[in-house]
mmCIF file of C-alpha atoms in Angstrom:
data_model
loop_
_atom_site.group_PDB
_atom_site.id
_atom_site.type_symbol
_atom_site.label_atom_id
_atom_site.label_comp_id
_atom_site.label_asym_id
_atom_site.label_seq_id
_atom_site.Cartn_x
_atom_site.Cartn_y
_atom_site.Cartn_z
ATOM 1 C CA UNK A 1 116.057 56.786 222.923
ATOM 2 C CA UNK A 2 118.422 57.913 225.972
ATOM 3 C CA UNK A 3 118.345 61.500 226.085
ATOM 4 C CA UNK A 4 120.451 63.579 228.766
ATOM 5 C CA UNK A 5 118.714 66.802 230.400
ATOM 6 C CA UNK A 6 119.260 68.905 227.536
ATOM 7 C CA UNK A 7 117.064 66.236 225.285
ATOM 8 C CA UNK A 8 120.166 65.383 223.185
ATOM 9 C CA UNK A 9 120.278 61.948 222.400
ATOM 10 C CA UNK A 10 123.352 59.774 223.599
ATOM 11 C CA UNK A 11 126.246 57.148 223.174
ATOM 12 C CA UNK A 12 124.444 57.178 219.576
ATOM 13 C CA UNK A 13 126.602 56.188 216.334
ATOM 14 C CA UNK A 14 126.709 57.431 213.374
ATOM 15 C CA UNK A 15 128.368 56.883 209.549
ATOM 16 C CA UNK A 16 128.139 59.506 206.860
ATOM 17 C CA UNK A 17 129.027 58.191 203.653
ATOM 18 C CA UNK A 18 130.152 61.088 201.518
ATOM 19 C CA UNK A 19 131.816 63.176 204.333
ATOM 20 C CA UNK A 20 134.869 65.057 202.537
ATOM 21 C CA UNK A 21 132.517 68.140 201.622
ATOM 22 C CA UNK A 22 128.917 69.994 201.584
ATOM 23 C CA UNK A 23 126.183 68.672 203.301
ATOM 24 C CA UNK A 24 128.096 65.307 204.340
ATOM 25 C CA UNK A 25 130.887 67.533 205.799
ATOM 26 C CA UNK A 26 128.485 69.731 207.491
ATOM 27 C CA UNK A 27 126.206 67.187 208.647
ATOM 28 C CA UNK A 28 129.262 65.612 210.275
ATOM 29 C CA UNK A 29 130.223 68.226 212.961
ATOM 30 C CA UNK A 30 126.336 69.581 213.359
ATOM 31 C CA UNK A 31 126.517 65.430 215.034
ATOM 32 C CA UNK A 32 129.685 66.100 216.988
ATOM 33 C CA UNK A 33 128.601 69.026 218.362
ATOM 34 C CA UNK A 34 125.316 67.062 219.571
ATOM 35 C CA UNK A 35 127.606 64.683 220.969
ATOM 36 C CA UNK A 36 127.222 62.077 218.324
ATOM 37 C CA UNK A 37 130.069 59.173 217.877
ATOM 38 C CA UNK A 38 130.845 60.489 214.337
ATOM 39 C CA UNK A 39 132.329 57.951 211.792
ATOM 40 C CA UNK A 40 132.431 60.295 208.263
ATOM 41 C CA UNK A 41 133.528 58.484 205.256
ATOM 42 C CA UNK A 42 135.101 59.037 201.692
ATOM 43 C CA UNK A 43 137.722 58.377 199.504
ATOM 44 C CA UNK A 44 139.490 61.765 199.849
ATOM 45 C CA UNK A 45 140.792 61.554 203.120
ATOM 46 C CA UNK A 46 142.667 64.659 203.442
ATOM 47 C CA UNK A 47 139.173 66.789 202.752
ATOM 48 C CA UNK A 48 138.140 65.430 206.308
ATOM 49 C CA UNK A 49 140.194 66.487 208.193
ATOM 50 C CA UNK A 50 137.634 68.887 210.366
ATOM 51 C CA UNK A 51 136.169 65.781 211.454
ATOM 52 C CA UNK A 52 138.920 64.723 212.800
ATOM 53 C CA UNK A 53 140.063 68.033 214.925
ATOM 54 C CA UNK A 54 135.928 68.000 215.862
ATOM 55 C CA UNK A 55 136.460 64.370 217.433
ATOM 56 C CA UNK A 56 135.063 62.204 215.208
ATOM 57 C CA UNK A 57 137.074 59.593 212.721
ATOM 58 C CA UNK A 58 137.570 59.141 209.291
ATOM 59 C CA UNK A 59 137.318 55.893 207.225
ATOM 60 C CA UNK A 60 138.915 55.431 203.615
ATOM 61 C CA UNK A 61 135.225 54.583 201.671
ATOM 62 C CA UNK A 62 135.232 53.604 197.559
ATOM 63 C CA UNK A 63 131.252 52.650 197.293
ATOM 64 C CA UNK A 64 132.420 50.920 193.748
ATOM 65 C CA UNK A 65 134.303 48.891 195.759
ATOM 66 C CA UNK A 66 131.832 46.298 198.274
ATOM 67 C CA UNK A 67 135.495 44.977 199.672
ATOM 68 C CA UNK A 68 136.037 48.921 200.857
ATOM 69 C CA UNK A 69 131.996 48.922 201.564
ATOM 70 C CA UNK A 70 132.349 46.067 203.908
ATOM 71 C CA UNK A 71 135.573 46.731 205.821
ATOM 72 C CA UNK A 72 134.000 50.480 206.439
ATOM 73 C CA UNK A 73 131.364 48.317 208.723
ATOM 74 C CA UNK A 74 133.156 46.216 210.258
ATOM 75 C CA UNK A 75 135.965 48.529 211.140
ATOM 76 C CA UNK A 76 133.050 50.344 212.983
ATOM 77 C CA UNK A 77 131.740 47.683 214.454
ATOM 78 C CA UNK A 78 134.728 46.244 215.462
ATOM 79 C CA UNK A 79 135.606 49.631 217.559
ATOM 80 C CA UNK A 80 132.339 50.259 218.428
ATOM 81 C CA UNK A 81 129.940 47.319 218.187
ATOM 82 C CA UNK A 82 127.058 49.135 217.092
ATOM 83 C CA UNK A 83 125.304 51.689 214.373
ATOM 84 C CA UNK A 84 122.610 53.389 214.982
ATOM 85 C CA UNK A 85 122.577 56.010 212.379
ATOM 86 C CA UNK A 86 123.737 55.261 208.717
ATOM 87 C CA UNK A 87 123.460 59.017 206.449
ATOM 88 C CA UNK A 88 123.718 57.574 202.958
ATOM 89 C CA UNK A 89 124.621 60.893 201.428
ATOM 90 C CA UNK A 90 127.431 60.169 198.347
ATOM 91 C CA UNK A 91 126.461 60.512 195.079
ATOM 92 C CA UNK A 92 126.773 62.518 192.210
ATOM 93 C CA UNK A 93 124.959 63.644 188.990
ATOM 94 C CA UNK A 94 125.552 62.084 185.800
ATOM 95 C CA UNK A 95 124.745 63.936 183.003
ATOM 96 C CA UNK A 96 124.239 63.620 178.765
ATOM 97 C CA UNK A 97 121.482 62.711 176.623
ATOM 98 C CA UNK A 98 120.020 59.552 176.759
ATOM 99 C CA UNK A 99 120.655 58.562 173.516
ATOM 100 C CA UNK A 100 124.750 59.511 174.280
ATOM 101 C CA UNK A 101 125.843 58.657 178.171
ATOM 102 C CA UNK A 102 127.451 55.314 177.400
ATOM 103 C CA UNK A 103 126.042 51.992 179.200
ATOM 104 C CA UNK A 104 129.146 51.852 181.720
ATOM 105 C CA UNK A 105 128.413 55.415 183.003
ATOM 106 C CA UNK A 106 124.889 54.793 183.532
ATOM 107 C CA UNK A 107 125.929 51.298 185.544
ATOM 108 C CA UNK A 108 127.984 53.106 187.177
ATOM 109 C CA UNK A 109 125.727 55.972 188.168
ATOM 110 C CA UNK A 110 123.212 53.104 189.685
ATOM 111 C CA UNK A 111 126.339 51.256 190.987
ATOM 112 C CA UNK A 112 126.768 54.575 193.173
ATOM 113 C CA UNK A 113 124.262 56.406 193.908
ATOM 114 C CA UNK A 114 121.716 52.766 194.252
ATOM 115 C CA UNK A 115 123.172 49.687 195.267
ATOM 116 C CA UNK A 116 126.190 50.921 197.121
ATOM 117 C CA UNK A 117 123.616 52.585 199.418
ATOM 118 C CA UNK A 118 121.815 49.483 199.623
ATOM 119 C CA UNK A 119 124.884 47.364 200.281
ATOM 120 C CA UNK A 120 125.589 49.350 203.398
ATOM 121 C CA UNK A 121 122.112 49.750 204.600
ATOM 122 C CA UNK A 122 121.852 45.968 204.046
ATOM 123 C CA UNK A 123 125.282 45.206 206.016
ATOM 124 C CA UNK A 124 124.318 47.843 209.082
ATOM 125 C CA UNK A 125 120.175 46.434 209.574
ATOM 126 C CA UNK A 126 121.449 43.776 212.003
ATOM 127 C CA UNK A 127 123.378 45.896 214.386
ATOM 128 C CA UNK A 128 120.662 48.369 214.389
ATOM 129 C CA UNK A 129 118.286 45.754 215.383
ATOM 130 C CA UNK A 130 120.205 45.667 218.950
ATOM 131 C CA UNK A 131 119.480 49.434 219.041
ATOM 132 C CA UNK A 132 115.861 51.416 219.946
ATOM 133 C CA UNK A 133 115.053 54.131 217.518
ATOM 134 C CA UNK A 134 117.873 53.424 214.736
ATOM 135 C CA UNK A 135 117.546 55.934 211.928
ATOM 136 C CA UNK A 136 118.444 55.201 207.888
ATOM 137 C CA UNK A 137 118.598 58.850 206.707
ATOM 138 C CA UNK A 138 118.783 58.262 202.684
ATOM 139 C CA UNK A 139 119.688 61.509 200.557
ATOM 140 C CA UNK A 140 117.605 61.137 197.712
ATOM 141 C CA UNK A 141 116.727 64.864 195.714
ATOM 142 C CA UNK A 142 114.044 66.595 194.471
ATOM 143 C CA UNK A 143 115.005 65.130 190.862
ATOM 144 C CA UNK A 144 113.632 62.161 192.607
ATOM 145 C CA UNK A 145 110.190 63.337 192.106
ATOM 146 C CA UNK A 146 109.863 64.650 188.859
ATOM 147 C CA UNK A 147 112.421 64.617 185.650
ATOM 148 C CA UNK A 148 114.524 66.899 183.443
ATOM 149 C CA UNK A 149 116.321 67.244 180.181
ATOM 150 C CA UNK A 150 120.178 65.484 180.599
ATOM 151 C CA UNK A 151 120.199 64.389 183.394
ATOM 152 C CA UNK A 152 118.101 60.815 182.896
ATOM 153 C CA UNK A 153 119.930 58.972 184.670
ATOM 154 C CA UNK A 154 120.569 60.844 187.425
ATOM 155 C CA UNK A 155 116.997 60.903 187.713
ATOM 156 C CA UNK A 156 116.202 57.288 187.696
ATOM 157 C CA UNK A 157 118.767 56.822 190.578
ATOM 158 C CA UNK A 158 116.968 59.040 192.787
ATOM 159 C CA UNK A 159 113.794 57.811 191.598
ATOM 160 C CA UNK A 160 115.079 53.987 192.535
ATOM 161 C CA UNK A 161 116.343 55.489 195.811
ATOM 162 C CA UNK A 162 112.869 56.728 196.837
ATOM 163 C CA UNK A 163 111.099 53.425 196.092
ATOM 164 C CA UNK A 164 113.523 51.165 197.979
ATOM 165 C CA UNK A 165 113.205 54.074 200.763
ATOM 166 C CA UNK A 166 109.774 53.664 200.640
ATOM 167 C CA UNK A 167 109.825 49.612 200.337
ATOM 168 C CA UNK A 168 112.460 49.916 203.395
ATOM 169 C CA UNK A 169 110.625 51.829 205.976
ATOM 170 C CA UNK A 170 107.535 49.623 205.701
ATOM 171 C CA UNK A 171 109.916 46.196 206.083
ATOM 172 C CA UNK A 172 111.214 48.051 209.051
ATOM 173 C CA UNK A 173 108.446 49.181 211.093
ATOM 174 C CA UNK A 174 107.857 46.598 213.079
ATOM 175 C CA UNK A 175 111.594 46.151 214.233
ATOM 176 C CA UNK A 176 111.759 49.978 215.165
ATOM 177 C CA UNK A 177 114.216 51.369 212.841
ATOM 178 C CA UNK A 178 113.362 54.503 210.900
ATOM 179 C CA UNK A 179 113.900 55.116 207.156
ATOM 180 C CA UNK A 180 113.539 58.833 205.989
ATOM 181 C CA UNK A 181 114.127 61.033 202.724
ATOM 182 C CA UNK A 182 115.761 63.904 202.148
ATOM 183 C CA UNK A 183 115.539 65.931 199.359
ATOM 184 C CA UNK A 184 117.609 68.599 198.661
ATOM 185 C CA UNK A 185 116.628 71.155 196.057
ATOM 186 C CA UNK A 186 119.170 73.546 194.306
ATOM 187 C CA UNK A 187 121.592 73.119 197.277
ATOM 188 C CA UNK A 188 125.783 75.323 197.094
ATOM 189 C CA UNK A 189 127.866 71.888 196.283
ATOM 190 C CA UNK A 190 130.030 70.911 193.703
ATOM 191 C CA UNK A 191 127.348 68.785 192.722
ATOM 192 C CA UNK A 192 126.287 71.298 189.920
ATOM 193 C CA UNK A 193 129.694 71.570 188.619
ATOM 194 C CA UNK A 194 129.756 67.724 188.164
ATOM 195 C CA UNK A 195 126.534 67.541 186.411
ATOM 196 C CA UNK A 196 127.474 70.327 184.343
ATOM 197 C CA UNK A 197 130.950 69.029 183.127
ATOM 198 C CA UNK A 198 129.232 65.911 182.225
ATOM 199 C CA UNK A 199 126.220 67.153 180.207
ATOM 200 C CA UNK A 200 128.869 68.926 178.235
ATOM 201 C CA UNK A 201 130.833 66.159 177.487
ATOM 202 C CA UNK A 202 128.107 63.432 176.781
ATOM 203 C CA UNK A 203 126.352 65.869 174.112
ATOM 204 C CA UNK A 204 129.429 67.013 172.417
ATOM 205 C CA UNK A 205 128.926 67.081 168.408
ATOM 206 C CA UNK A 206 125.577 65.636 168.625
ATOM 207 C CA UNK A 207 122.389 67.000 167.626
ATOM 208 C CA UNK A 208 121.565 67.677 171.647
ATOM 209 C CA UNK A 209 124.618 70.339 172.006
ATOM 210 C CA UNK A 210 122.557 73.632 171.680
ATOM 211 C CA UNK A 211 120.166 72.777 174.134
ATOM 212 C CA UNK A 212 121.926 70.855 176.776
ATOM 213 C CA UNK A 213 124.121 73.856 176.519
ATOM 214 C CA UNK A 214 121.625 76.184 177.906
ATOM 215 C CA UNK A 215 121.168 73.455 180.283
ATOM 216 C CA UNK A 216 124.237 72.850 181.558
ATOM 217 C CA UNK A 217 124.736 76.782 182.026
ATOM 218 C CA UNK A 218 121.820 76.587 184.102
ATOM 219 C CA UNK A 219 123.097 74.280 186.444
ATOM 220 C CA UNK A 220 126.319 76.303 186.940
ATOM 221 C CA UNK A 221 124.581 79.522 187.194
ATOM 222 C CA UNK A 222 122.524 78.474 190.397
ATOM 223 C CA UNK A 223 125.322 75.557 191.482
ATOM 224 C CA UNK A 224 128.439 78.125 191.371
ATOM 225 C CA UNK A 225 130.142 78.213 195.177
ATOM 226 C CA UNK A 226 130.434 82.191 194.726
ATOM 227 C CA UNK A 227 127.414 83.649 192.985
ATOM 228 C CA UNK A 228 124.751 81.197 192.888
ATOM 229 C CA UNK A 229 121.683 81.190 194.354
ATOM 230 C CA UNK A 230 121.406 77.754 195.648
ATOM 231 C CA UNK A 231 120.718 77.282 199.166
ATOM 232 C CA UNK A 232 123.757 76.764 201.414
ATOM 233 C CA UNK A 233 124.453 73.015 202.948
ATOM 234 C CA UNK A 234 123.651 73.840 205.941
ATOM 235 C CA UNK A 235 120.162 74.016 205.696
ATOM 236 C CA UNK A 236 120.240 70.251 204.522
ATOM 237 C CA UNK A 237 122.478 69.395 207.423
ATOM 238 C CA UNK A 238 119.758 70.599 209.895
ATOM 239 C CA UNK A 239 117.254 68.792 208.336
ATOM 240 C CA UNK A 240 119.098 65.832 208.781
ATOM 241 C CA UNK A 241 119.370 66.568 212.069
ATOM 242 C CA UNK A 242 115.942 66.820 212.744
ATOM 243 C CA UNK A 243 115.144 63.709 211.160
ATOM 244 C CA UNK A 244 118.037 61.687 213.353
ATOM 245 C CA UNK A 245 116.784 63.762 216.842
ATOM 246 C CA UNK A 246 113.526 63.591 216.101
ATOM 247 C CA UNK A 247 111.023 60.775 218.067
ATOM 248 C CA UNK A 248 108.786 60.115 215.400
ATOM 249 C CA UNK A 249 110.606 61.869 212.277
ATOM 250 C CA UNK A 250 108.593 62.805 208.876
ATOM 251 C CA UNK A 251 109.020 60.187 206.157
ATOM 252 C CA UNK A 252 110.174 62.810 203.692
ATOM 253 C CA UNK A 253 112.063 66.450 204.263
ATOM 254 C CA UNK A 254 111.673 68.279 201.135
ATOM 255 C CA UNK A 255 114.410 71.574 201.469
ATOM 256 C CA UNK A 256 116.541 73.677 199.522
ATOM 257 C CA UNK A 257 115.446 76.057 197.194
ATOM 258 C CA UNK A 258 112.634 75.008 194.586
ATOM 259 C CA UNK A 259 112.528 71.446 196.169
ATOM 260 C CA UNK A 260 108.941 72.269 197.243
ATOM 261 C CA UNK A 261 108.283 74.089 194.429
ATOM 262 C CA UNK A 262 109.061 71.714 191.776
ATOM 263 C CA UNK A 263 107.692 68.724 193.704
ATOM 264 C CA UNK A 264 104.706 70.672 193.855
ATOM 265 C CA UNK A 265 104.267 72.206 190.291
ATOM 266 C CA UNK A 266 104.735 68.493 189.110
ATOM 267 C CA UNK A 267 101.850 66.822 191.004
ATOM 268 C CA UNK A 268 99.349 69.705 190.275
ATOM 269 C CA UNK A 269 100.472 70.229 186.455
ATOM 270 C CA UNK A 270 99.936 67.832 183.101
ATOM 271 C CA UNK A 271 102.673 66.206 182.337
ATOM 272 C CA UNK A 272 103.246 68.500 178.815
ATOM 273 C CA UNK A 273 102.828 72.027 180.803
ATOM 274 C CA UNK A 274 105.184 70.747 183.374
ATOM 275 C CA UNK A 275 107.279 70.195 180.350
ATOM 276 C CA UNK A 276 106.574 73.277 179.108
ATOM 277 C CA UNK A 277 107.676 75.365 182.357
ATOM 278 C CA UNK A 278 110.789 73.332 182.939
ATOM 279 C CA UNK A 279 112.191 74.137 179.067
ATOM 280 C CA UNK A 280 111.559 77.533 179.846
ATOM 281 C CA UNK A 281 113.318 77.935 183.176
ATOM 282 C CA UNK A 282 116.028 76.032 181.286
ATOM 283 C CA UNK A 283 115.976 78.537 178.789
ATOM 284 C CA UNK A 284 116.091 75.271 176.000
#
């Protein structure tokens, strides 16, 4: 990997899917500033504009939409003729009872947070092959490890992300390109808000109400942009960063507040006194 005499790495591109706020936005100008070619992408265009006034450039991205997936890579490629980093950061949190979130949410949960990712990591392999040390940074969560009430399918995307993760850095090894998980804990995002919103409205008038209630007021106690206690984004950003810099990066960066915990506490504990502990934080 070409370094100058600083150690920073060089001529290196990069694409950061989910780029219009929190830890896509701030992973976005921690790259420019290391003097990373900086592609960030989205659909709200306007919300990027700090990448743009930071020198990098801004692509129109719908990742329900494999047209918009597809000309997002070759519009890069066409400019550029190579990625070397891919950040597959969007996503969001649906949440409801099992029992309640309708099919088409849940598809389109996996359609999002899953196999868009997969789409572009499947369209960008090939130019990475042309390039030493390419890195597939995939931002999976700590829910990825371990479950809670409401938020099932949420869950079982993160859970799919970290076994294709997995499956994909093995494929990989022997072609030099790096695949590595992040995963955030409780991290300052409107991610909570989402979640929240939706737990609420998928549990409304059914028999789940009371308790996803006291679960969806958890998530906007810790999640809330003003008073929460969530870790800021920036402390995902620099993980990121060390996993892109990095020669030989860890497989998995666990970071944010109670991802270590509660990846912990669920490999040490029985499955019903893990249960136990996470209804009681949740106050259900």
């Amino acid at each position: 990997m070409k370094r100058d005499n600083l150690g920073i790495i060089m001529n290196k591109v990069a694409l950061i899917t989910g780029a219009s706020s929190g830890i896509g936005l701030e992973t976005a100008l921690s790259l420019l500033k290391k003097g990373f070619t900086v592609y960030g992408a989205a659909r709200r265009l306007s919300l990027m504009k700090k990448i743009e006034e930071n020198g990098g450039t801004i692509l129109y991205l719908d990742l329900t939409d494999d047209n918009s997936i597809e000309t997002c890579v070759k519009t890069i490629i066409q400019k550029e003729k190579q990625i070397d980093i891919l950040i597959n950061n969007s996503g969001y949190g649906l949440g409801g009872s099992i029992e309640n979130v309708p099919i088409e949410q849940a598809k389109k949960q996996f359609e999002v947070n899953v196999f868009a990712l997969i789409r572009l990591t499947q369209l960008v392999i090939p130019y990475m092959k042309k390039s030493p040390s390419s890195r597939i940074i995939n931002i999976s969560s700590m829910a990825g490890r371990f479950s809670s009430p409401f938020l099932g399918w949420y869950h079982a995307s993160k859970y799919a992300v970290e076994a294709l993760t997995d499956s994909l850095r093995l494929e990989l090894s022997s072609i030099k390109i790096k695949a590595v998980l992040i995963e955030p804990g409780l991290i300052k995002t409107p991610w909570g808000t989402i979640a929240s919103e939706s737990i609420k409205e998928n549990t409304k008038n059914t028999i789940y109400e009371n308790a996803a209630l006291n679960v969806s007021n958890f998530y906007e106690k810790n999640y809330s942009l003003q008073n929460g206690s969530a870790s800021n984004p920036t402390v995902i950003s620099n993980a990121i960063i060390k996993a892109v810099c990095a020669k030989n990066p860890k497989t998995r960066y666990s970071i944010g507040k109670y991802s270590k915990l509660f990846i912990f506490t669920k490999k040490i504990l029985p499955d019903r006194l893990f249960d136990f502990l996470v209804k009681k934080v949740m106050k259900m």
